[in-house]
PDB file of C-alpha atoms in Angstrom:
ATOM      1  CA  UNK A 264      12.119   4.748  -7.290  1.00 90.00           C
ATOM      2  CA  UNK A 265       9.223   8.051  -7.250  1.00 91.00           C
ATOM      3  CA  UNK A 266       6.171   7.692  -7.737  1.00 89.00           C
ATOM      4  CA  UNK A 267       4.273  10.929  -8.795  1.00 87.00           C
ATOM      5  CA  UNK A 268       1.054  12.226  -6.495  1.00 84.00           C
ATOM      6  CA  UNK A 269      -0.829  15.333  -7.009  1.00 81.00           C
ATOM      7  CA  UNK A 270      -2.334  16.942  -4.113  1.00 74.00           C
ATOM      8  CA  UNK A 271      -1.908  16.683  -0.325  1.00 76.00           C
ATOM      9  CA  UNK A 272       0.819  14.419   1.014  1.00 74.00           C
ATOM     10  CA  UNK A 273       0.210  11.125   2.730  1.00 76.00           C
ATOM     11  CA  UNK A 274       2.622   9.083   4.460  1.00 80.00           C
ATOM     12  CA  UNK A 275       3.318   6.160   2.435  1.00 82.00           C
ATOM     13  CA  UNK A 276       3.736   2.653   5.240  1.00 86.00           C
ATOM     14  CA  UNK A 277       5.361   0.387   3.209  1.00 87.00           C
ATOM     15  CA  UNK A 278       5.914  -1.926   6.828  1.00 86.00           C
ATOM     16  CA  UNK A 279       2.820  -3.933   7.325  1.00 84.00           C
ATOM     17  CA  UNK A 280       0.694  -6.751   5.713  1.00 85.00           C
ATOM     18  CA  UNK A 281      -1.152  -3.925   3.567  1.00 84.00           C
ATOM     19  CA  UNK A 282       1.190  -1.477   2.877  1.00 87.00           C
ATOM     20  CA  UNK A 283       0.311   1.670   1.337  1.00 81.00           C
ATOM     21  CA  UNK A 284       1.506   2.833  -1.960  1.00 80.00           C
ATOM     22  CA  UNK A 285       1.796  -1.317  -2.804  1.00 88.00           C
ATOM     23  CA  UNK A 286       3.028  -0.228  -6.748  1.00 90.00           C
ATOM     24  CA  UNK A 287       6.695   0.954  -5.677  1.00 92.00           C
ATOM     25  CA  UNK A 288       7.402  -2.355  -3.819  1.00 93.00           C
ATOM     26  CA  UNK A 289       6.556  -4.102  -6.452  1.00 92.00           C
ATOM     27  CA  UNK A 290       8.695  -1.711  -8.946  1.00 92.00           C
ATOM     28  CA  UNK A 291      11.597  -2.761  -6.534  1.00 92.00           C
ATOM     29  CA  UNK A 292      10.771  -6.690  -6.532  1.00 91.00           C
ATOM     30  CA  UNK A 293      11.370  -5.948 -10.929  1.00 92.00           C
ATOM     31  CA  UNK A 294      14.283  -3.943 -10.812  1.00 92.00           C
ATOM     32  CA  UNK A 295      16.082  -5.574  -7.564  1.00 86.00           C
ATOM     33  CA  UNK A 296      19.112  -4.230  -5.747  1.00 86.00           C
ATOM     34  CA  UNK A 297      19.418  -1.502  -8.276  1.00 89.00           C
ATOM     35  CA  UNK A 298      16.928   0.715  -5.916  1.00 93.00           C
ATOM     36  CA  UNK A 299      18.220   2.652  -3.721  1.00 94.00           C
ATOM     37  CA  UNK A 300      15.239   4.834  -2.609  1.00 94.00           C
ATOM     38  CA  UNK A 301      11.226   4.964  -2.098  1.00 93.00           C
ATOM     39  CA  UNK A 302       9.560   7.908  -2.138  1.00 93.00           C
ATOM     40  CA  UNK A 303       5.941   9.300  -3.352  1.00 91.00           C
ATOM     41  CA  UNK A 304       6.599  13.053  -5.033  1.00 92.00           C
ATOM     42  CA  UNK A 305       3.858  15.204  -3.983  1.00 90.00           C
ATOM     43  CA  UNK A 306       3.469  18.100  -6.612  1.00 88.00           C
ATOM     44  CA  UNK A 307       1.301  21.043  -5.596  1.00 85.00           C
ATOM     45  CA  UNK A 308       1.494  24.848  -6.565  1.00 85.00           C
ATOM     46  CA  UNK A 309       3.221  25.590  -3.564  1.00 86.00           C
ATOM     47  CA  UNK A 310       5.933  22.783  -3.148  1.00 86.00           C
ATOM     48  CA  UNK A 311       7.184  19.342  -4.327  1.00 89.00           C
ATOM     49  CA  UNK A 312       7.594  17.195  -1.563  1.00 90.00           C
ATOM     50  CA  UNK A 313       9.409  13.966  -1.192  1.00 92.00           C
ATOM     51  CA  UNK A 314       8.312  11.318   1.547  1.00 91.00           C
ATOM     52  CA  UNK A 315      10.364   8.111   1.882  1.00 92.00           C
ATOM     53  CA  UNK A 316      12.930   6.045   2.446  1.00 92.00           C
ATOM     54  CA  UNK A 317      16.389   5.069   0.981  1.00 94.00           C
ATOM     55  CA  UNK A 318      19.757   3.023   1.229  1.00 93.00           C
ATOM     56  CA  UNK A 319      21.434   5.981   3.288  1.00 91.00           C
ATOM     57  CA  UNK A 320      20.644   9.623   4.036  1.00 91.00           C
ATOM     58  CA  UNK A 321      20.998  12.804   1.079  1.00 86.00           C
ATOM     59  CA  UNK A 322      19.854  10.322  -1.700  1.00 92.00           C
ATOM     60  CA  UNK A 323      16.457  12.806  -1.990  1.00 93.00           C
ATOM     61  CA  UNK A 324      15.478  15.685  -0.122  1.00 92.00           C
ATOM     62  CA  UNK A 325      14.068  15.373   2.978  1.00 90.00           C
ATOM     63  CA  UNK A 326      14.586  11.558   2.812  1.00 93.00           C
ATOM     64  CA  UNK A 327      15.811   9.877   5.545  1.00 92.00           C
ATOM     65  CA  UNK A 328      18.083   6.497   5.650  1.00 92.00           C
ATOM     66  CA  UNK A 329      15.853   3.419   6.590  1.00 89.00           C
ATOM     67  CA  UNK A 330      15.610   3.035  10.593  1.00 86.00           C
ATOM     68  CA  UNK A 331      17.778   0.381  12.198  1.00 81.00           C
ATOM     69  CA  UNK A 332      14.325  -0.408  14.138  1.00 78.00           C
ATOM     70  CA  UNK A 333      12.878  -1.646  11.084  1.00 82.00           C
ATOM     71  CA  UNK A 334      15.804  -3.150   9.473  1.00 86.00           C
ATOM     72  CA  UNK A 335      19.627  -4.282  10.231  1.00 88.00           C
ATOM     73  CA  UNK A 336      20.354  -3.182   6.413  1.00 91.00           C
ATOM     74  CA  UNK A 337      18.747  -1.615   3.084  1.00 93.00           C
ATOM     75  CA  UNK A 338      19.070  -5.369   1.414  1.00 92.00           C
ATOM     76  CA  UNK A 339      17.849  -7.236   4.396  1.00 93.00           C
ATOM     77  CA  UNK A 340      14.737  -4.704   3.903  1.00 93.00           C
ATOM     78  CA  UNK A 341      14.531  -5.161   0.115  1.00 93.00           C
ATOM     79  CA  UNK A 342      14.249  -8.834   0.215  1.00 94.00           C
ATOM     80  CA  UNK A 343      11.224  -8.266   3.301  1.00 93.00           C
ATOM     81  CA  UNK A 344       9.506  -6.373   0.922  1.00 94.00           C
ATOM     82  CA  UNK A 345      10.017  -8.466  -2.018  1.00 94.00           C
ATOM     83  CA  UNK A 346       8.430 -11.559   0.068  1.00 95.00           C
ATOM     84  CA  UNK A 347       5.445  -9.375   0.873  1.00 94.00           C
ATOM     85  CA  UNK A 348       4.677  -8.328  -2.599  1.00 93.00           C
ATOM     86  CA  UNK A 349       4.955 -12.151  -3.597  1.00 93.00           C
ATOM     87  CA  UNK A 350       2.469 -13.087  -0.731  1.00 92.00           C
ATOM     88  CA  UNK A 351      -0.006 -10.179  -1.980  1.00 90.00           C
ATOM     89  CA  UNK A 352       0.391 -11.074  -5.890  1.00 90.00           C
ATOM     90  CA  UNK A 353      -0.029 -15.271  -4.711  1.00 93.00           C
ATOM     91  CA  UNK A 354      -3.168 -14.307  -2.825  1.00 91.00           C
ATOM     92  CA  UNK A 355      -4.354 -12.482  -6.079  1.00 89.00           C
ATOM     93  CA  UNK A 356      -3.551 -14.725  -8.122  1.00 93.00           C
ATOM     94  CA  UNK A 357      -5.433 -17.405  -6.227  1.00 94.00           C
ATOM     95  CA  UNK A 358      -8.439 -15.033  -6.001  1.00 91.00           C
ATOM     96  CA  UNK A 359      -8.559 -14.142  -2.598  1.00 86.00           C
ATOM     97  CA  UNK A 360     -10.791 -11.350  -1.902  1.00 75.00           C
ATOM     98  CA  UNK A 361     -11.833 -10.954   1.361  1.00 78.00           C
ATOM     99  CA  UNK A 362     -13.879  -7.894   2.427  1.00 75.00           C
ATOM    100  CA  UNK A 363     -11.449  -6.247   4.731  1.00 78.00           C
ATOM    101  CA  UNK A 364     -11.006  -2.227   3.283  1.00 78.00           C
ATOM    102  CA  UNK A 365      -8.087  -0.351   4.944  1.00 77.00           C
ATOM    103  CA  UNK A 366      -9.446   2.337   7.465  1.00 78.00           C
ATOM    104  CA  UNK A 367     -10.754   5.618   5.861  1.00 78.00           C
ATOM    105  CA  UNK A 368     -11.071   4.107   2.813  1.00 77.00           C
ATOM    106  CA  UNK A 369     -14.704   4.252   3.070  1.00 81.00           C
ATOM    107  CA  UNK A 370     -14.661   7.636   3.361  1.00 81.00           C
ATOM    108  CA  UNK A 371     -13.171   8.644  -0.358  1.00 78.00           C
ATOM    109  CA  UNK A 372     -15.033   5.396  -1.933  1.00 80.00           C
ATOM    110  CA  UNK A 373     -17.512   6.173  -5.116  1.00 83.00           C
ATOM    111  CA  UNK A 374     -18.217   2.705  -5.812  1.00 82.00           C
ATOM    112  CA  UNK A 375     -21.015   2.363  -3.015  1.00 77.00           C
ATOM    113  CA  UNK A 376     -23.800   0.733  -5.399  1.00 81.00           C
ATOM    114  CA  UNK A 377     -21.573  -2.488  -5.529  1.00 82.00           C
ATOM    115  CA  UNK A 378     -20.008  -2.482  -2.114  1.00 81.00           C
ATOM    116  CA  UNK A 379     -19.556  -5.508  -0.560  1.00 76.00           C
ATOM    117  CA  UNK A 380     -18.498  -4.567   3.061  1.00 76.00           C
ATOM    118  CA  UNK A 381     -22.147  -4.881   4.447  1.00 68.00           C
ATOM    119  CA  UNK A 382     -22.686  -8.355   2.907  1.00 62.00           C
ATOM    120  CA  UNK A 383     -20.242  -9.995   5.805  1.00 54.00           C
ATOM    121  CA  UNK A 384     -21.877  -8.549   8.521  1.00 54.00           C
ATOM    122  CA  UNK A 385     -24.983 -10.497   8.533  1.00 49.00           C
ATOM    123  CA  UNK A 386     -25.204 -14.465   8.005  1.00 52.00           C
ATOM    124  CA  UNK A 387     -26.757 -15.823   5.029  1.00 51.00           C
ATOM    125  CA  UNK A 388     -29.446 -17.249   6.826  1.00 43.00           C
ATOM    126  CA  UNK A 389     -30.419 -14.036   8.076  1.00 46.00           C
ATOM    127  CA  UNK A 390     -31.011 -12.273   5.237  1.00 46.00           C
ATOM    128  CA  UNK A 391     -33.492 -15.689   3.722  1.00 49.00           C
ATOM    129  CA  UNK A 392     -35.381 -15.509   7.099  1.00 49.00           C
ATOM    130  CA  UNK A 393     -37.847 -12.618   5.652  1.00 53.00           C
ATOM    131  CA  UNK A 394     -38.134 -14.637   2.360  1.00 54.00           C
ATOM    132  CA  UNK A 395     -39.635 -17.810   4.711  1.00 52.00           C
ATOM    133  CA  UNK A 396     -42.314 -15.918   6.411  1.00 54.00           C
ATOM    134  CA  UNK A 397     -43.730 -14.883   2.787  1.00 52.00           C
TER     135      UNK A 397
END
């Protein structure tokens, strides 16, 4: 499973509550234990670069075999991954939205005039305490 990226190459972190690069576990939750590999493609003028994971090593270049550390086996992994994209599209579909953007994300964002990461940092009652002094 690729997914295409232009520009500079991240490092995708598919192993945590908020994984990065959420669209190719969910690609692997639809087509099952048919996937064998997860990689971003990172096309530039200069290279193509793969950056993943996969069932066992030489499956893409530069593509190593999932760590033991992480994971006994490639299914055992799958079926983690499947679980978390079920928790993540559950807690969508229930409309769970909590304020909570990954770190840097801040940094790249261009929606600033509807931002809500400020609005949780002060109580409600603190922003109506100019309105009773009026």
């Amino acid at each position: 499973m690729l997914d295409y990226k232009s520009g500079r190459p991240g490092s995708p972190d598919w192993y945590g509550e908020r994984p990065t690069h959420p669209q190719l576990l969910a690609y692997l939750t639809a087509l099952g234990s048919d996937v064998v590999a997860l990689a971003t493609v990172n096309v530039t003028a200069r290279e193509v670069r793969f950056t993943g994971v996969a069932a066992s090593d030489a499956l893409l270049p530069r593509v190593k075999a999932l760590p033991g550390s992480v994971a006994p086996d490639w299914s055992t992994q799958q079926r983690s991954w499947e679980a978390l994209i079920e928790r993540l599209i559950r807690a969508f579909l229930l409309g769970e939205a909590q304020v909570d953007p990954a770190p840097g994300a801040c940094e790249f964002c261009h929606v600033t005039d509807i931002c809500r990461i400020g609005a949780h940092l002060a109580p409600e009652a603190a922003r109506h305490a100019d309105d009773a002094d009026e």
